[in-house]
CSV table of C-alpha atoms in Angstrom, one decimal:
chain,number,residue,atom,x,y,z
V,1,UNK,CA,46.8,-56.6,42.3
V,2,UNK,CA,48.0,-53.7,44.3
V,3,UNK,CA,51.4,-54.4,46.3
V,4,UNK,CA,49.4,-53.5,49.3
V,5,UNK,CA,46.0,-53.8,50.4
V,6,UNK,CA,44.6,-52.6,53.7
V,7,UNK,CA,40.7,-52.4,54.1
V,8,UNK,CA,39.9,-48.9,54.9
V,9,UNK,CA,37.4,-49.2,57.0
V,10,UNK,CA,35.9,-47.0,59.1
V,11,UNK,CA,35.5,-49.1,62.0
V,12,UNK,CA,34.0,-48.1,65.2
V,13,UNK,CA,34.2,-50.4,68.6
V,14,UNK,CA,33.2,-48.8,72.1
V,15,UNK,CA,36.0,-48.5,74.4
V,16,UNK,CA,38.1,-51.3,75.9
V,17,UNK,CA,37.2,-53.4,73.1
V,18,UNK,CA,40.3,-55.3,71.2
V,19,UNK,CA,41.5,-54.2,67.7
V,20,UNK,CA,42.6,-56.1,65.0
V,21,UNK,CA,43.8,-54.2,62.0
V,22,UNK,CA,44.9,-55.8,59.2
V,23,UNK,CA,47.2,-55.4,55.6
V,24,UNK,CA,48.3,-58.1,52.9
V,25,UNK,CA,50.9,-57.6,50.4
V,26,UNK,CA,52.0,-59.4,47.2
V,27,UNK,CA,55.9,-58.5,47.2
V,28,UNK,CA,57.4,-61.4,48.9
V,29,UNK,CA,60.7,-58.9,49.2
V,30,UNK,CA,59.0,-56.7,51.2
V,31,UNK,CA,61.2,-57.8,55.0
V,32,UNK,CA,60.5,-54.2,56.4
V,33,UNK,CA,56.8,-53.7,58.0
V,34,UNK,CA,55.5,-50.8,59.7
V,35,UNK,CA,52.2,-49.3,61.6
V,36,UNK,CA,51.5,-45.6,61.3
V,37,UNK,CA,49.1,-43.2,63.3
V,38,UNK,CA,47.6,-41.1,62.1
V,39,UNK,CA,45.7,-38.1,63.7
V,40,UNK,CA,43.1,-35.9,61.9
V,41,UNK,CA,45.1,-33.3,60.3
V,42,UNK,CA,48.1,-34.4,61.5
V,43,UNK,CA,51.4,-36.0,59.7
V,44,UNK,CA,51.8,-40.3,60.4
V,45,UNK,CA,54.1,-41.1,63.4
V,46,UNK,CA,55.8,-44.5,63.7
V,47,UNK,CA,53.7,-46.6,65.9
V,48,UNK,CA,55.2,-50.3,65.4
V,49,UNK,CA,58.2,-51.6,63.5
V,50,UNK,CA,59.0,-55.0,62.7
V,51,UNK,CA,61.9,-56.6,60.6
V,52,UNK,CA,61.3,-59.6,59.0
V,53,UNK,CA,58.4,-62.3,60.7
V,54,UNK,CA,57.2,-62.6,63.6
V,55,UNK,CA,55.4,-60.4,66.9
V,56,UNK,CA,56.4,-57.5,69.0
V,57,UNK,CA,54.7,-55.8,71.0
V,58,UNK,CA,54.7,-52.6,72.9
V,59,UNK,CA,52.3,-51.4,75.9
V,60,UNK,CA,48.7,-52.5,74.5
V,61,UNK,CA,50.2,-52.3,70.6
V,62,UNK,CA,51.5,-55.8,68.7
V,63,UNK,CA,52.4,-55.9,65.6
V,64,UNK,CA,52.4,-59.5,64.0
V,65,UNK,CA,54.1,-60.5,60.2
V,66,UNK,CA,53.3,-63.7,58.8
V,67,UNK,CA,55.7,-64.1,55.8
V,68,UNK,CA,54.2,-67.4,54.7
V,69,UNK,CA,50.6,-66.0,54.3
V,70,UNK,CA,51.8,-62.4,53.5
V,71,UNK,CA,49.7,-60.8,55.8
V,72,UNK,CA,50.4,-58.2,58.7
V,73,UNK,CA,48.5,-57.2,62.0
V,74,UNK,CA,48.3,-54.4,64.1
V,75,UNK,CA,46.1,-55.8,67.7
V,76,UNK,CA,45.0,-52.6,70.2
V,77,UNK,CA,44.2,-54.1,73.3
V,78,UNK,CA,41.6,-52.4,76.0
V,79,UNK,CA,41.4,-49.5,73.4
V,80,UNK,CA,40.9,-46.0,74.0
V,81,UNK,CA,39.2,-42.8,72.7
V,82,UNK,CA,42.8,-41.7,72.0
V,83,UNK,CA,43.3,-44.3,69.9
V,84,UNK,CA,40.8,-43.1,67.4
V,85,UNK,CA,43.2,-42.3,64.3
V,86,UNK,CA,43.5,-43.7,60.7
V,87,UNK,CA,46.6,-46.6,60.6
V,88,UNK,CA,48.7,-47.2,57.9
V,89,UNK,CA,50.7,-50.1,57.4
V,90,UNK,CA,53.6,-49.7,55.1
V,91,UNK,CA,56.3,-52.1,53.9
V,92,UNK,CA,59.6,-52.3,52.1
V,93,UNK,CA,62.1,-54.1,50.4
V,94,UNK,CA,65.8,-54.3,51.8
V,95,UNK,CA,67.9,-52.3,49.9
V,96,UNK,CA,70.8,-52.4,48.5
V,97,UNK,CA,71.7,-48.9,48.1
V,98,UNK,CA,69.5,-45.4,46.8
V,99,UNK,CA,66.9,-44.2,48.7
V,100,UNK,CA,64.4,-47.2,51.0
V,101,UNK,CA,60.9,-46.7,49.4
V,102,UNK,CA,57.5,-47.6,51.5
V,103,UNK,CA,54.7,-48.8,50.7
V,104,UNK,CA,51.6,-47.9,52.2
V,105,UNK,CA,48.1,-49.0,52.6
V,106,UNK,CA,45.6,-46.8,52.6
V,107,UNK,CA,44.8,-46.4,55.9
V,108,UNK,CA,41.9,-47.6,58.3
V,109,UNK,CA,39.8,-45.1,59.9
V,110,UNK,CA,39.5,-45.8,63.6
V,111,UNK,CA,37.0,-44.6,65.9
V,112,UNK,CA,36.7,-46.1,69.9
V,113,UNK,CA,33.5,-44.9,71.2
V,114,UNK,CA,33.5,-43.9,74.8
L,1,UNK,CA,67.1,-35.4,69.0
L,2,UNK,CA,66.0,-35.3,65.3
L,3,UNK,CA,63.2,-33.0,64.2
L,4,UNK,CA,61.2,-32.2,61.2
L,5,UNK,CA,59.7,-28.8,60.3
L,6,UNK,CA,57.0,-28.1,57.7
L,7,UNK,CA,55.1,-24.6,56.3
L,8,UNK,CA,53.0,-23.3,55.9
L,9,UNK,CA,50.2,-25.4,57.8
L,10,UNK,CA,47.7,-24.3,55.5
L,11,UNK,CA,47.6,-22.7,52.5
L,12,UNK,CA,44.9,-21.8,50.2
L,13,UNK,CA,45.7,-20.7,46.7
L,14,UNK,CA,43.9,-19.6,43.5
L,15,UNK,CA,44.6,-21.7,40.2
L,16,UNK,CA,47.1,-20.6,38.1
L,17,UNK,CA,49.1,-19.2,41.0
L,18,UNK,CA,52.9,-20.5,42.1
L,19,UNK,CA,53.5,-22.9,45.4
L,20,UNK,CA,56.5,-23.3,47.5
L,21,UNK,CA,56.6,-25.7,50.4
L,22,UNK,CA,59.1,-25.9,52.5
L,23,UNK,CA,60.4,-28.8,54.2
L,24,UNK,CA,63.6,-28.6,56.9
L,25,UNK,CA,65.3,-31.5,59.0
L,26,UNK,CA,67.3,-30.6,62.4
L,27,UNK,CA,69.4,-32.7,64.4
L,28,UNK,CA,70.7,-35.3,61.5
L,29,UNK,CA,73.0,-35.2,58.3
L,30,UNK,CA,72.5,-36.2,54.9
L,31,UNK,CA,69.0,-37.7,55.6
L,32,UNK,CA,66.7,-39.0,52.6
L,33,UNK,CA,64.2,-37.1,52.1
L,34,UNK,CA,60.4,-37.5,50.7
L,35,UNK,CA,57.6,-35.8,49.3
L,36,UNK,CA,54.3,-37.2,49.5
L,37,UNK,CA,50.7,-35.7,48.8
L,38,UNK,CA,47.6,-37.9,50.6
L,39,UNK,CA,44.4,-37.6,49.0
L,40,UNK,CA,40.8,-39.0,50.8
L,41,UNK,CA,40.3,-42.2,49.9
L,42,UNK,CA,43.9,-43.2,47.9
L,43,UNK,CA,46.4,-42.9,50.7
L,44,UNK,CA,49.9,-42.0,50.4
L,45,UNK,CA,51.4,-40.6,47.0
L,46,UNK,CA,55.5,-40.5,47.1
L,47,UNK,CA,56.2,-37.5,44.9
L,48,UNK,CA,59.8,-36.8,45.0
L,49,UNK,CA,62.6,-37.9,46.9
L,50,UNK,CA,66.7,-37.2,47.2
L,51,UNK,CA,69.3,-38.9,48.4
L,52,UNK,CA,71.6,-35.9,48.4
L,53,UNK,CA,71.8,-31.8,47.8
L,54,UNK,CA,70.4,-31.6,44.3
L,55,UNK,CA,69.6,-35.3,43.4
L,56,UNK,CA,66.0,-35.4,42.7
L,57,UNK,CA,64.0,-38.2,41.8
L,58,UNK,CA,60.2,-38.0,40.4
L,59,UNK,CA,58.2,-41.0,41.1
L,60,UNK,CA,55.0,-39.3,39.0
L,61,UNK,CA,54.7,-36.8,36.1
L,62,UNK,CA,52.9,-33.8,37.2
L,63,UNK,CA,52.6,-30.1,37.9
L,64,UNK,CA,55.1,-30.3,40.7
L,65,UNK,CA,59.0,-30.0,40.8
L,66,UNK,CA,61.2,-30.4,43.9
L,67,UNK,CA,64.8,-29.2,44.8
L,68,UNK,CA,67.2,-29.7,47.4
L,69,UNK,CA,69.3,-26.6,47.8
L,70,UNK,CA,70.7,-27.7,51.1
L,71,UNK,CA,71.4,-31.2,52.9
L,72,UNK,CA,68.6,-30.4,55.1
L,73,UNK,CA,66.0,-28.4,53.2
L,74,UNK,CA,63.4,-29.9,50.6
L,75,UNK,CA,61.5,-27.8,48.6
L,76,UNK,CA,57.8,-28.1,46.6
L,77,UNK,CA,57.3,-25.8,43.9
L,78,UNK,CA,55.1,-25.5,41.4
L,79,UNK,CA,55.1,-22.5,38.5
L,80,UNK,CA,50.9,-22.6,37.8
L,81,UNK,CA,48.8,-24.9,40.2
L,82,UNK,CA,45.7,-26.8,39.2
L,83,UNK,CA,42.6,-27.2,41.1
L,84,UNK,CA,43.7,-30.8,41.0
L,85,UNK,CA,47.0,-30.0,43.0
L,86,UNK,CA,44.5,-29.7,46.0
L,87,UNK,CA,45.8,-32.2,48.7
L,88,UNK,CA,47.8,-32.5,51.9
L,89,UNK,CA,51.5,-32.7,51.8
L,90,UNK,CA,53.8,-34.3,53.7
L,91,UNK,CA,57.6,-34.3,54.2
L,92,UNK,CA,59.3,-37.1,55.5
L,93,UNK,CA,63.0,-38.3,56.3
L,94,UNK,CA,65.4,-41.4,57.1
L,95,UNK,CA,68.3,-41.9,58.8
L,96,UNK,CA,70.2,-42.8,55.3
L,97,UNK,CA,73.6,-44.3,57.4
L,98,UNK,CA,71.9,-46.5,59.5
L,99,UNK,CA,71.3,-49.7,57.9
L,100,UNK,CA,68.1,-51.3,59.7
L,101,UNK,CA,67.0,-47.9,60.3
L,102,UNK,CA,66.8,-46.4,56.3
L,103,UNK,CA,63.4,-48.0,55.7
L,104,UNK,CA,61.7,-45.9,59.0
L,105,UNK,CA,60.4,-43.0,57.4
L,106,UNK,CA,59.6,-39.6,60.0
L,107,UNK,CA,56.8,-37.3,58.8
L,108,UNK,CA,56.5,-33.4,59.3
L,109,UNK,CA,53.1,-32.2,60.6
L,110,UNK,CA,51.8,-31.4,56.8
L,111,UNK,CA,50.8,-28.5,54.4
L,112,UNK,CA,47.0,-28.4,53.7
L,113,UNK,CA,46.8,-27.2,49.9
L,114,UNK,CA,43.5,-26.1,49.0
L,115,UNK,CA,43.7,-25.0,45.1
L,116,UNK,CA,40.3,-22.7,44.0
């Protein structure tokens, strides 16, 4: 079993539709999660960041952990054509010293039709 | 503010040939820095990464090698690429004194490697 799986998709919805993207993970260690965006040819850029469980949310963007099911969420609410990217979740351990690893899915195509 | 710088943006190489990517941080000291390589369809592929000038850690055996001549430089090299070294590659760096912060990683814009 990998230590994290994210469906990768592609999956297209028309625009203002609501998004639910989606990654579980096996390391019960992992207290670090993460959502990515990434643009066609572009490097990933921090979209979300959450420590430990729970929601947060930003603009039209939450980002939900639930520890007890190990399972992560990424919801896009009234989504746009600019929001057609691939997303990455990606996760780590705390550490105790060295260098903080991620983990990463492997990314869900996006498209939002217009 | 903190920014990342990556070259070449493209690159397109034949077999046998030598690579060197560079990689270069600005605005931050002593950051942790990464190498990863994203193929379609596997996601991301940590390479390398340092915690300090000339600490190097390899995280899969393969063609590459990577050095850290300065605090804020990372370099990709390879001596003879393979077609299978085809791939993009991306730099990233943390904030390595902030506690809550080490685990948010910052990419560069990417090299695209095309090996023929």
């Amino acid at each position: 079993q990998k230590e994290v799986e994210q469906d990768p998709g592609p999956l297209s919805v028309p625009e203002g539709a609501i998004v639910s993207l989606n990654c579980t993970y096996s390391n019960s260690a992992f207290q670090y999660f993460m959502w990515y965006r990434q643009y066609s040819r572009k490097g990933p850029e921090l979209l979300m960041y959450t420590y430990s469980s729970g929601n947060k949310e930003d603009g039209r963007f939450t980002a939900q952990v639930d520890k007890s099911s190990k399972y992560i969420s990424l919801f896009i609410r009234d989504s746009q054509p600019s929001d057609s990217a691939t997303y990455l979740c990606a996760m780590s351990e705390v550490s105790q010293g060295g260098s903080e690893k991620l983990v990463f899915g492997k990314g869900m195509k996006l498209t939002v039709n217009p | 503010s903190q920014t990342i710088h990556q070259w070449p943006a493209t690159l397109v190489q034949p077999v046998g040939s030598p690579l060197s990517l560079e990689c270069t941080v600005e605005g931050t000291s002593n950051p942790n820095l990464y190498w990863y390589r994203q193929a379609a369809g596997r996601g991301l592929q940590l390479l390398f990464y340092s915690v300090g000038i000339g600490q190097i850690s390899s995280e899969v055996p393969q063609n590459l090698s990577a050095s850290r001549p300065q605090d804020r430089q990372f370099i990709l090299s390879s001596k003879k690429l393979l077609l299978s070294d085809s791939g993009f590659y991306l730099c990233a760096w943390t904030n390595s004194r902030v506690y809550l912060a080490k685990n948010i990683q910052y990419f560069g814009a990417g090299t695209r490697l095309s090996v023929l």
